[in-house]
Every structure is written in structure tokens, then in C-alpha cells.
Amino acid sequence: MKNVKIGVISFEHMHAVSYTKALLELPGVELLGIADEDEFRGTRMAYEFKTRYFKDYHDLLNEAVDGVIICTNNKMHCQVSVDAALKGKHIMVEKPFALTAAEARQMIRAADEAGVRIMNAFPMRFNPNIVAAREMVERGEIGDILSITGINHGKIPSGWFLNKELSGGGGVMDHTVHLADLIRWFTNSEYRSVYCESGDLIHNKQIDDCGIVVAEMESGAFVTIDCSWAHHKNYPIWPQVDMEIIGTKGVLEVKAFGQVNHIVDEVSGIIVDVIWNEGGDEGLVREFVEVCRTGKEPLASGRDGARALEVAVAAYQSTDSHTATMVEHIEFDR
Amino acid sequence: MMEQGDFDVLDVCLPTYLHKEYAIAAMDKGKHVFCEKPIALTMEDGEAMLEAAAANGVKFSVGHVLRFFPSYRQAQEQIETGRLGVPRLIRTTRNQAFPQWSWENWYQDYRKSGGPIMDLVIHDVDWIIRNVGAVERVFAKSFNGTVSGQEHCILLLRLKNGAIAHVEGSWAYPSGSAFHVTYEIVGTKAQIEFDNLSTSPVIKQTCEEGLHKLEAFSPVEGSAEPYCAELNEFVRSIEYNLPLAVTGQEAIEALKVVLAGIQSSQTGQPVSL
């Protein structure tokens, strides 16, 4: 079997590190190179991962890579994805998929026209606990889903995440999409309307750090997503992705990062919850490699990414208008 | 009893739709009245009770008992001492199986109980108003009686001071489920979390006729026991003519918010207060 050749474009989003680590664990994969505008960061990562460094991502796209993982800031997702599609590369782009519906549509069209696959990095679809919960739902063990309370509550990131020009927004943009995607996946239903209250309430960084989204699905279920970056810096764990699913026959509660050990370190004074299971990045990267190898339609496709983005976009509209906003669905060209 | 009774205080524990009639009848006889929450199903009824109390010069309070739970008192203290900074993001849950114990099943009848927004999450709404601030806007979702044997509701509150609260109440859990109550309050300086199940110091597990049962207990005895404490406090306020721990006006404020929630759950749009 021929090796699958992968390139990583930018380490601006820190998830690039765990994706690259996961990539190197897989058999039959070659990390062909890393592109990063930031020479210091790029050369350091290339050294760490023992691969080639490219300052300009176009040069990496000119190499014989089968696919690229894009972890730039959010604003760059569209341009880099379209460029990669034009070069015939399969694409996995970090979430949120894009900043706007128009960008999302353009990215998907570019991939479709080039005959490549575009995937959105939704690692929660590969988190073992989430997967187990979805299987129970699919088997009908809790009946029909009536309501879901979702929490993706974390700490506030730094750097470009706090610059709306580059990120498109704060917690609502960064965190809504994970659960928006899982809820679509669990309910097999699309979003009808969205209401949101959000704002810069805790950290005083002039960007939304608290947000709660309430949405109605076409199935009639109502769901909520807490997308806040509210936790303080010494909170014992960073990621929190929880769902409480109310069904007609039962209730299912799942914590994607519930498998932790509680460590109290006398020397550093740190008290921390350490996750001991796979988080989801491993399965996500495995899926992308499989997409590159076979050209199959990915689980967590660009279209899924676009649908989740629609919820975040509607949430900002609702925050401003104080009304429940109908979700505008992107019409894809094919 | 009302005609012949040699008593000072009436504790009204009737279903909500009967509160006004009995409370006012007692007040008109000069009795002090302690009324179970919610105060009433409508603003008109609630205000009539307040007026009757004022007209008869009797004390009137409502059983917003959450304020007397030691676990909630601790959060109140953390806010009051400034340790949390300014509370900004609040999440509360109050989840259980459908109430099976009610007389003539009055909980299931929205005209009598008001449903879970009125009857269940009003506890948390009152606590949030008192300890975090007045409500500006309410958005709510509820089954609203469309699902047989299950009720579930979410209130999203925006407070006048900007804080956001996610308030969840459920009667949708399977029969036999433990009552599950949580809160999380994130302030500008610190956060506090409570979960009644993970902090229950007494857990009992039994197996009868092949059916496993787990029950969680968090014993609070004596004068600290919340249902006892709220009544003691009321009696004390009568005995020494002290200000009430829970005023009728405060109960009306909570009622106004849950009524806005019910309206929002029916129209699909937020309601501004």
C-alpha cells in the first residue's frame, strides 16, 4: 500500500500539534511538510516533527501531498482551502468551517469542482464516549429525542482568537459549532430557529466570552448550547463537552471528557483533572487519512461544517436583534 | 377551622390554584399567612393576596425555600462577601421524574399547577433574582403538555446587570430517578459549583424483587433544615415584628418572570420585562 502524504498548513491554531502527533501514530502515513508564515513557529514544529518546512503554503501545495490539514486562523480558512482544492488536494480544515455562509459555499464549490473531499475538524464525532452515546440513541434505547442540553464550556484562549477580524467572534463562534454539529448528528434533524444571549461578561477582552444558544430543530426538539469561555485559568480541566439528552423512553447523559483522574500536586500547588482516554483527535485524523487514501465521503464533511456555522451566524444575529432568528440554510451548488 | 380556629398562622399547602381563596379567607380573619410557592397562577391573584395582607395588617410570606438550603446559602455568602466578584454566568438544573404523589394529579393539569416553568424552576428564578439581580428578558422552551407523562423546560434569562442564566427544570426523567439539583455560578473573580448527587454524603442501595434502587441523602437536621427554617423565620418575624425573609412582593417578582417564560414558550419569542 502506498503511503498517504499529508501536509499541515499553519500551527496558528494549537490543535495542529495534536493532529500532527496523531498523524505520526498512524501506519502508512508520511508527513511531507509543514507550512507556516511564522518562521520561528514553523521551523520549530518542522524540527520537532522531523519534516520539511515551507514558509509559503503555496510551495507545500505544489508538492506531491494527497491532503492538507489547515490550522490557520479562521479568516484564512476560505482562501487556503480554495487554493488547496485548486491544486487537487483533499482538505481537512479546523473548525469553525469559515467566517460566513458565502465563504463556506465557496469552499465547498471549489472542492466539488476539483473532485477533492473537504472535511471539517469535528473531533467530537470520534470521541469514544460521544460515539457510544450516539449508538445508544441510534438503537432507540432512549426513544425519540425531545430535548438536548449541551455544554461546551472552556477557558478563554489568547492571541488571534480574541481578534474578531481573524476569528469571526468569541465563544459563540469558537464553541457553538461542536455541539451544533453533534446535535444535528444525534437528532438527524436540521435547525429551524436560534435564540442567543451572549457578551463580554467575564474577562473584559472586548469579545463574547459567555454565550447560551437555544435552538429549535425541525424535528420539534429544543436544544441549548452553552458556548462560553467563562472558566477561570486555574479551572481543573480545559475541555468540557457534555450533553443531557431527554428521550421519550429515557435520559442519556454523556461527558466527552468525563474519564479523568484527579491529581493534586503538592510541589507545584496545581490541582488538575487529567483525561486518560482518547479525546477524538486520533479518530478524526484517521478518518482524514482514509479520505485521502480512498476518496470516500468523510464523516464530518464540509457540508456538516457549513450547517454548524449557520447556527453560530444566526446566534450572533439573535444576540443583536433579541429575537429568535430563523436559520438561513446555505444552498449548495450540488 | 377558619371559623372556630384558635390559631395565629395559616400555612397554605394547597395546590396553587387554591392559594388565593384560602389565603385571603384567613387574612380576613386576621390570621398571618405562610403560602407555599408559587404564590399564585396569575399576577391578579398574587396582587389580591398582597392587598388583603396589607388591608388586614397581617404578615404574609411565600415558601421560596431554596433560600434556606445551606448549600444555596453558601453561594449567597460567596456572592455577598465578594469572593466571586460579579456573578455573570449562572446555570441551574432541577431534574426529576414526573411527580406521582400529587392529590388528584394536579401537577399534570397546567390550569392547576402552571406546569414546570411555574412550579419547578420558580425556585431557581427567585434565587437568581434575589442573589444576582432583576430580570430584563426571558426566553423559554417547554414541552407545554405536548408529551405524555413528561415535562421539560429551559429558561434563558438576561438580567438587567447583563448576567446570563440558563435555568433547566425537568419532569422527564424515568420513574424512580433521583432528584438531581445543580448550580454553577461563574463570577468575574471565581466560580462555585454544586451538585446534590455527587455531594450526597449518604448513599443507600437496595435490591427488592430484583429491582436495584439507589437513593442519595444529604441530611440537614434541626433548625438548619430548610423547611423548618423558613417557618421558624416566619414565626420569628411575627413574634418580634421583624422584616420578612421572603416578602409577598418578592414572590410576585418571581411570578412575573415565570409568567413571561410561559408566554415566551408559547410564542417562540423572548419577553422583555
PDB file of N, CA and C in Angstrom, chain A residues 146-147 149-151 153 195-202 210-212 214 216 222 224 226 228 230-232 235 244 246-248 250-251 253 322-324, chain B residues 88-89 91 95 137 139 141-143 147 150 152-154 156 158 162-164 166 168 170 172-174 180 184 186-191 193 268-270:
ATOM      1  N   LEU A 146     -36.285  14.465  22.543  1.00  0.00           N
ATOM      2  CA  LEU A 146     -37.192  15.597  22.758  1.00  0.00           C
ATOM      3  C   LEU A 146     -36.434  16.876  23.057  1.00  0.00           C
ATOM      4  N   SER A 147     -35.284  16.730  23.724  1.00  0.00           N
ATOM      5  CA  SER A 147     -34.521  17.923  24.105  1.00  0.00           C
ATOM      6  C   SER A 147     -33.075  17.526  24.390  1.00  0.00           C
ATOM      7  N   THR A 149     -29.580  19.328  26.283  1.00  0.00           N
ATOM      8  CA  THR A 149     -28.866  20.440  26.899  1.00  0.00           C
ATOM      9  C   THR A 149     -27.383  20.185  26.681  1.00  0.00           C
ATOM     10  N   GLY A 150     -26.734  21.059  25.952  1.00  0.00           N
ATOM     11  CA  GLY A 150     -25.317  20.870  25.627  1.00  0.00           C
ATOM     12  C   GLY A 150     -24.461  21.919  26.305  1.00  0.00           C
ATOM     13  N   ILE A 151     -23.317  21.487  26.789  1.00  0.00           N
ATOM     14  CA  ILE A 151     -22.368  22.434  27.395  1.00  0.00           C
ATOM     15  C   ILE A 151     -20.996  22.236  26.767  1.00  0.00           C
ATOM     16  N   HIS A 153     -18.063  24.262  27.509  1.00  0.00           N
ATOM     17  CA  HIS A 153     -17.634  25.367  28.348  1.00  0.00           C
ATOM     18  C   HIS A 153     -16.131  25.216  28.542  1.00  0.00           C
ATOM     19  N   TYR A 195     -32.022  31.259  19.163  1.00  0.00           N
ATOM     20  CA  TYR A 195     -32.040  32.436  20.032  1.00  0.00           C
ATOM     21  C   TYR A 195     -30.746  32.411  20.835  1.00  0.00           C
ATOM     22  N   CYS A 196     -30.170  33.573  21.079  1.00  0.00           N
ATOM     23  CA  CYS A 196     -28.894  33.586  21.806  1.00  0.00           C
ATOM     24  C   CYS A 196     -28.781  34.822  22.692  1.00  0.00           C
ATOM     25  N   GLU A 197     -28.239  34.617  23.869  1.00  0.00           N
ATOM     26  CA  GLU A 197     -27.784  35.720  24.716  1.00  0.00           C
ATOM     27  C   GLU A 197     -26.284  35.532  24.871  1.00  0.00           C
ATOM     28  N   SER A 198     -25.512  36.564  24.562  1.00  0.00           N
ATOM     29  CA  SER A 198     -24.058  36.423  24.700  1.00  0.00           C
ATOM     30  C   SER A 198     -23.432  37.782  24.945  1.00  0.00           C
ATOM     31  N   GLY A 199     -22.180  37.766  25.342  1.00  0.00           N
ATOM     32  CA  GLY A 199     -21.483  39.033  25.555  1.00  0.00           C
ATOM     33  C   GLY A 199     -20.135  38.854  26.227  1.00  0.00           C
ATOM     34  N   ASP A 200     -19.440  39.976  26.353  1.00  0.00           N
ATOM     35  CA  ASP A 200     -18.152  40.014  27.063  1.00  0.00           C
ATOM     36  C   ASP A 200     -18.476  40.251  28.533  1.00  0.00           C
ATOM     37  N   LEU A 201     -18.569  39.177  29.296  1.00  0.00           N
ATOM     38  CA  LEU A 201     -19.084  39.315  30.661  1.00  0.00           C
ATOM     39  C   LEU A 201     -18.043  39.051  31.738  1.00  0.00           C
ATOM     40  N   ILE A 202     -17.017  38.280  31.417  1.00  0.00           N
ATOM     41  CA  ILE A 202     -16.096  37.850  32.487  1.00  0.00           C
ATOM     42  C   ILE A 202     -14.706  38.455  32.344  1.00  0.00           C
ATOM     43  N   CYS A 210     -19.146  34.772  27.119  1.00  0.00           N
ATOM     44  CA  CYS A 210     -20.266  33.999  27.654  1.00  0.00           C
ATOM     45  C   CYS A 210     -21.340  33.947  26.585  1.00  0.00           C
ATOM     46  N   GLY A 211     -21.910  32.782  26.396  1.00  0.00           N
ATOM     47  CA  GLY A 211     -22.990  32.691  25.421  1.00  0.00           C
ATOM     48  C   GLY A 211     -23.820  31.448  25.654  1.00  0.00           C
ATOM     49  N   ILE A 212     -25.130  31.620  25.529  1.00  0.00           N
ATOM     50  CA  ILE A 212     -26.016  30.459  25.565  1.00  0.00           C
ATOM     51  C   ILE A 212     -26.959  30.552  24.365  1.00  0.00           C
ATOM     52  N   VAL A 214     -30.144  28.844  22.345  1.00  0.00           N
ATOM     53  CA  VAL A 214     -31.312  27.958  22.435  1.00  0.00           C
ATOM     54  C   VAL A 214     -31.839  27.801  21.010  1.00  0.00           C
ATOM     55  N   GLU A 216     -34.318  25.531  18.020  1.00  0.00           N
ATOM     56  CA  GLU A 216     -35.398  24.589  17.761  1.00  0.00           C
ATOM     57  C   GLU A 216     -35.038  23.805  16.510  1.00  0.00           C
ATOM     58  N   PHE A 222     -36.200  20.874  21.227  1.00  0.00           N
ATOM     59  CA  PHE A 222     -35.473  22.109  21.514  1.00  0.00           C
ATOM     60  C   PHE A 222     -34.175  21.762  22.221  1.00  0.00           C
ATOM     61  N   THR A 224     -30.170  23.343  23.798  1.00  0.00           N
ATOM     62  CA  THR A 224     -29.394  24.513  24.216  1.00  0.00           C
ATOM     63  C   THR A 224     -27.900  24.194  24.150  1.00  0.00           C
ATOM     64  N   ASP A 226     -24.291  25.829  25.611  1.00  0.00           N
ATOM     65  CA  ASP A 226     -23.504  26.798  26.374  1.00  0.00           C
ATOM     66  C   ASP A 226     -22.129  26.837  25.712  1.00  0.00           C
ATOM     67  N   SER A 228     -19.651  29.075  26.286  1.00  0.00           N
ATOM     68  CA  SER A 228     -18.871  30.086  27.000  1.00  0.00           C
ATOM     69  C   SER A 228     -17.385  29.734  27.125  1.00  0.00           C
ATOM     70  N   ALA A 230     -15.925  30.866  29.819  1.00  0.00           N
ATOM     71  CA  ALA A 230     -16.026  31.578  31.099  1.00  0.00           C
ATOM     72  C   ALA A 230     -15.100  31.052  32.188  1.00  0.00           C
ATOM     73  N   HIS A 231     -14.679  29.800  32.089  1.00  0.00           N
ATOM     74  CA  HIS A 231     -13.896  29.223  33.192  1.00  0.00           C
ATOM     75  C   HIS A 231     -12.619  30.015  33.455  1.00  0.00           C
ATOM     76  N   HIS A 232     -12.283  30.103  34.718  1.00  0.00           N
ATOM     77  CA  HIS A 232     -11.065  30.832  35.091  1.00  0.00           C
ATOM     78  C   HIS A 232      -9.837  29.971  34.812  1.00  0.00           C
ATOM     79  N   TYR A 235      -9.097  26.585  36.461  1.00  0.00           N
ATOM     80  CA  TYR A 235     -10.124  25.535  36.483  1.00  0.00           C
ATOM     81  C   TYR A 235      -9.430  24.203  36.209  1.00  0.00           C
ATOM     82  N   GLU A 244     -26.950  16.362  27.851  1.00  0.00           N
ATOM     83  CA  GLU A 244     -28.022  15.673  28.561  1.00  0.00           C
ATOM     84  C   GLU A 244     -29.134  15.534  27.523  1.00  0.00           C
ATOM     85  N   ILE A 246     -32.783  14.196  26.511  1.00  0.00           N
ATOM     86  CA  ILE A 246     -34.067  13.750  27.038  1.00  0.00           C
ATOM     87  C   ILE A 246     -34.802  13.027  25.914  1.00  0.00           C
ATOM     88  N   GLY A 247     -35.072  11.762  26.135  1.00  0.00           N
ATOM     89  CA  GLY A 247     -35.799  10.987  25.139  1.00  0.00           C
ATOM     90  C   GLY A 247     -37.154  10.562  25.661  1.00  0.00           C
ATOM     91  N   THR A 248     -37.988  10.062  24.746  1.00  0.00           N
ATOM     92  CA  THR A 248     -39.332   9.629  25.162  1.00  0.00           C
ATOM     93  C   THR A 248     -39.275   8.383  26.045  1.00  0.00           C
ATOM     94  N   GLY A 250     -36.242   7.544  27.877  1.00  0.00           N
ATOM     95  CA  GLY A 250     -35.173   7.605  28.875  1.00  0.00           C
ATOM     96  C   GLY A 250     -34.320   8.838  28.684  1.00  0.00           C
ATOM     97  N   VAL A 251     -33.331   8.959  29.550  1.00  0.00           N
ATOM     98  CA  VAL A 251     -32.444  10.118  29.528  1.00  0.00           C
ATOM     99  C   VAL A 251     -31.011   9.616  29.414  1.00  0.00           C
ATOM    100  N   GLU A 253     -26.985  10.879  29.591  1.00  0.00           N
ATOM    101  CA  GLU A 253     -26.043  11.948  29.899  1.00  0.00           C
ATOM    102  C   GLU A 253     -24.664  11.491  29.461  1.00  0.00           C
ATOM    103  N   HIS A 322     -32.201  40.451  19.626  1.00  0.00           N
ATOM    104  CA  HIS A 322     -33.053  39.968  20.728  1.00  0.00           C
ATOM    105  C   HIS A 322     -34.317  39.299  20.214  1.00  0.00           C
ATOM    106  N   THR A 323     -34.221  38.600  19.112  1.00  0.00           N
ATOM    107  CA  THR A 323     -35.363  37.814  18.628  1.00  0.00           C
ATOM    108  C   THR A 323     -34.877  36.426  18.246  1.00  0.00           C
ATOM    109  N   ALA A 324     -35.805  35.476  18.257  1.00  0.00           N
ATOM    110  CA  ALA A 324     -35.488  34.149  17.743  1.00  0.00           C
ATOM    111  C   ALA A 324     -35.370  34.276  16.228  1.00  0.00           C
TER     112      ALA A 324
ATOM    113  N   ARG B  88     -21.740  36.436  36.700  1.00  0.00           N
ATOM    114  CA  ARG B  88     -22.039  36.756  35.304  1.00  0.00           C
ATOM    115  C   ARG B  88     -22.740  35.635  34.539  1.00  0.00           C
ATOM    116  N   LEU B  89     -22.384  34.394  34.844  1.00  0.00           N
ATOM    117  CA  LEU B  89     -22.974  33.269  34.109  1.00  0.00           C
ATOM    118  C   LEU B  89     -23.484  32.263  35.134  1.00  0.00           C
ATOM    119  N   ARG B  91     -25.837  28.698  35.781  1.00  0.00           N
ATOM    120  CA  ARG B  91     -26.580  27.549  35.255  1.00  0.00           C
ATOM    121  C   ARG B  91     -27.215  26.839  36.436  1.00  0.00           C
ATOM    122  N   ASN B  95     -33.952  18.522  38.160  1.00  0.00           N
ATOM    123  CA  ASN B  95     -34.462  17.445  37.311  1.00  0.00           C
ATOM    124  C   ASN B  95     -34.958  16.248  38.116  1.00  0.00           C
ATOM    125  N   ARG B 137     -35.002  40.167  30.432  1.00  0.00           N
ATOM    126  CA  ARG B 137     -35.588  39.498  29.262  1.00  0.00           C
ATOM    127  C   ARG B 137     -35.617  37.993  29.506  1.00  0.00           C
ATOM    128  N   PHE B 139     -36.384  34.115  27.665  1.00  0.00           N
ATOM    129  CA  PHE B 139     -36.692  33.265  26.516  1.00  0.00           C
ATOM    130  C   PHE B 139     -36.872  31.858  27.066  1.00  0.00           C
ATOM    131  N   LYS B 141     -38.328  27.568  26.510  1.00  0.00           N
ATOM    132  CA  LYS B 141     -38.853  26.438  25.732  1.00  0.00           C
ATOM    133  C   LYS B 141     -39.423  25.435  26.727  1.00  0.00           C
ATOM    134  N   SER B 142     -40.498  24.780  26.325  1.00  0.00           N
ATOM    135  CA  SER B 142     -41.121  23.804  27.216  1.00  0.00           C
ATOM    136  C   SER B 142     -41.921  22.818  26.385  1.00  0.00           C
ATOM    137  N   PHE B 143     -42.107  21.621  26.932  1.00  0.00           N
ATOM    138  CA  PHE B 143     -42.966  20.664  26.229  1.00  0.00           C
ATOM    139  C   PHE B 143     -44.413  21.177  26.191  1.00  0.00           C
ATOM    140  N   VAL B 147     -46.201  16.297  25.443  1.00  0.00           N
ATOM    141  CA  VAL B 147     -45.631  14.960  25.573  1.00  0.00           C
ATOM    142  C   VAL B 147     -46.311  14.248  26.738  1.00  0.00           C
ATOM    143  N   GLN B 150     -44.362  13.388  30.429  1.00  0.00           N
ATOM    144  CA  GLN B 150     -43.040  14.015  30.564  1.00  0.00           C
ATOM    145  C   GLN B 150     -43.177  15.517  30.392  1.00  0.00           C
ATOM    146  N   HIS B 152     -40.587  19.164  30.457  1.00  0.00           N
ATOM    147  CA  HIS B 152     -39.198  19.623  30.478  1.00  0.00           C
ATOM    148  C   HIS B 152     -39.191  21.088  30.048  1.00  0.00           C
ATOM    149  N   CYS B 153     -38.378  21.902  30.699  1.00  0.00           N
ATOM    150  CA  CYS B 153     -38.345  23.311  30.291  1.00  0.00           C
ATOM    151  C   CYS B 153     -36.963  23.921  30.501  1.00  0.00           C
ATOM    152  N   ILE B 154     -36.704  24.922  29.701  1.00  0.00           N
ATOM    153  CA  ILE B 154     -35.473  25.706  29.766  1.00  0.00           C
ATOM    154  C   ILE B 154     -35.852  27.174  29.797  1.00  0.00           C
ATOM    155  N   LEU B 156     -33.977  30.900  29.553  1.00  0.00           N
ATOM    156  CA  LEU B 156     -32.744  31.659  29.369  1.00  0.00           C
ATOM    157  C   LEU B 156     -33.061  33.084  29.807  1.00  0.00           C
ATOM    158  N   ARG B 158     -31.872  36.990  30.741  1.00  0.00           N
ATOM    159  CA  ARG B 158     -30.871  38.053  30.675  1.00  0.00           C
ATOM    160  C   ARG B 158     -31.206  39.004  31.796  1.00  0.00           C
ATOM    161  N   GLY B 162     -26.766  42.474  33.034  1.00  0.00           N
ATOM    162  CA  GLY B 162     -26.024  41.861  31.934  1.00  0.00           C
ATOM    163  C   GLY B 162     -25.759  40.371  32.103  1.00  0.00           C
ATOM    164  N   ALA B 163     -25.880  39.858  33.321  1.00  0.00           N
ATOM    165  CA  ALA B 163     -25.608  38.433  33.544  1.00  0.00           C
ATOM    166  C   ALA B 163     -26.597  37.567  32.750  1.00  0.00           C
ATOM    167  N   ILE B 164     -26.144  36.344  32.440  1.00  0.00           N
ATOM    168  CA  ILE B 164     -26.958  35.387  31.688  1.00  0.00           C
ATOM    169  C   ILE B 164     -27.211  34.168  32.573  1.00  0.00           C
ATOM    170  N   HIS B 166     -28.993  30.194  32.605  1.00  0.00           N
ATOM    171  CA  HIS B 166     -29.622  29.047  31.952  1.00  0.00           C
ATOM    172  C   HIS B 166     -30.283  28.234  33.058  1.00  0.00           C
ATOM    173  N   GLU B 168     -32.811  25.183  34.038  1.00  0.00           N
ATOM    174  CA  GLU B 168     -33.425  23.974  33.469  1.00  0.00           C
ATOM    175  C   GLU B 168     -34.264  23.271  34.520  1.00  0.00           C
ATOM    176  N   SER B 170     -36.898  19.714  34.913  1.00  0.00           N
ATOM    177  CA  SER B 170     -37.376  18.540  34.197  1.00  0.00           C
ATOM    178  C   SER B 170     -38.252  17.644  35.067  1.00  0.00           C
ATOM    179  N   ALA B 172     -38.989  14.906  33.241  1.00  0.00           N
ATOM    180  CA  ALA B 172     -38.917  13.988  32.092  1.00  0.00           C
ATOM    181  C   ALA B 172     -38.056  12.766  32.385  1.00  0.00           C
ATOM    182  N   TYR B 173     -37.487  12.719  33.602  1.00  0.00           N
ATOM    183  CA  TYR B 173     -36.624  11.587  33.929  1.00  0.00           C
ATOM    184  C   TYR B 173     -37.471  10.340  34.184  1.00  0.00           C
ATOM    185  N   PRO B 174     -36.847   9.167  33.959  1.00  0.00           N
ATOM    186  CA  PRO B 174     -37.612   7.933  34.154  1.00  0.00           C
ATOM    187  C   PRO B 174     -38.078   7.800  35.606  1.00  0.00           C
ATOM    188  N   HIS B 180     -32.275  15.478  41.008  1.00  0.00           N
ATOM    189  CA  HIS B 180     -30.927  15.978  40.704  1.00  0.00           C
ATOM    190  C   HIS B 180     -30.946  17.498  40.592  1.00  0.00           C
ATOM    191  N   GLU B 184     -24.163  26.280  38.909  1.00  0.00           N
ATOM    192  CA  GLU B 184     -22.812  26.720  38.592  1.00  0.00           C
ATOM    193  C   GLU B 184     -22.911  28.233  38.440  1.00  0.00           C
ATOM    194  N   VAL B 186     -20.532  31.485  37.644  1.00  0.00           N
ATOM    195  CA  VAL B 186     -19.207  31.995  37.308  1.00  0.00           C
ATOM    196  C   VAL B 186     -19.226  33.502  37.517  1.00  0.00           C
ATOM    197  N   GLY B 187     -18.349  33.959  38.405  1.00  0.00           N
ATOM    198  CA  GLY B 187     -18.208  35.387  38.641  1.00  0.00           C
ATOM    199  C   GLY B 187     -16.927  35.889  38.011  1.00  0.00           C
ATOM    200  N   THR B 188     -16.739  37.197  38.089  1.00  0.00           N
ATOM    201  CA  THR B 188     -15.535  37.769  37.468  1.00  0.00           C
ATOM    202  C   THR B 188     -14.261  37.341  38.197  1.00  0.00           C
ATOM    203  N   LYS B 189     -14.394  36.901  39.463  1.00  0.00           N
ATOM    204  CA  LYS B 189     -13.186  36.514  40.209  1.00  0.00           C
ATOM    205  C   LYS B 189     -13.100  35.026  40.544  1.00  0.00           C
ATOM    206  N   ALA B 190     -14.237  34.378  40.606  1.00  0.00           N
ATOM    207  CA  ALA B 190     -14.219  32.957  40.995  1.00  0.00           C
ATOM    208  C   ALA B 190     -15.506  32.302  40.550  1.00  0.00           C
ATOM    209  N   GLN B 191     -15.546  30.985  40.638  1.00  0.00           N
ATOM    210  CA  GLN B 191     -16.797  30.303  40.345  1.00  0.00           C
ATOM    211  C   GLN B 191     -17.104  29.282  41.412  1.00  0.00           C
ATOM    212  N   GLU B 193     -19.615  25.728  42.222  1.00  0.00           N
ATOM    213  CA  GLU B 193     -20.435  24.681  41.615  1.00  0.00           C
ATOM    214  C   GLU B 193     -21.056  23.825  42.707  1.00  0.00           C
ATOM    215  N   GLY B 268     -42.611  31.593  21.086  1.00  0.00           N
ATOM    216  CA  GLY B 268     -41.339  31.362  20.398  1.00  0.00           C
ATOM    217  C   GLY B 268     -40.442  32.579  20.349  1.00  0.00           C
ATOM    218  N   GLN B 269     -40.848  33.654  21.005  1.00  0.00           N
ATOM    219  CA  GLN B 269     -40.024  34.869  21.037  1.00  0.00           C
ATOM    220  C   GLN B 269     -39.753  35.271  22.485  1.00  0.00           C
ATOM    221  N   PRO B 270     -38.672  36.028  22.733  1.00  0.00           N
ATOM    222  CA  PRO B 270     -38.387  36.454  24.106  1.00  0.00           C
ATOM    223  C   PRO B 270     -39.422  37.459  24.594  1.00  0.00           C
TER     224      PRO B 270
END
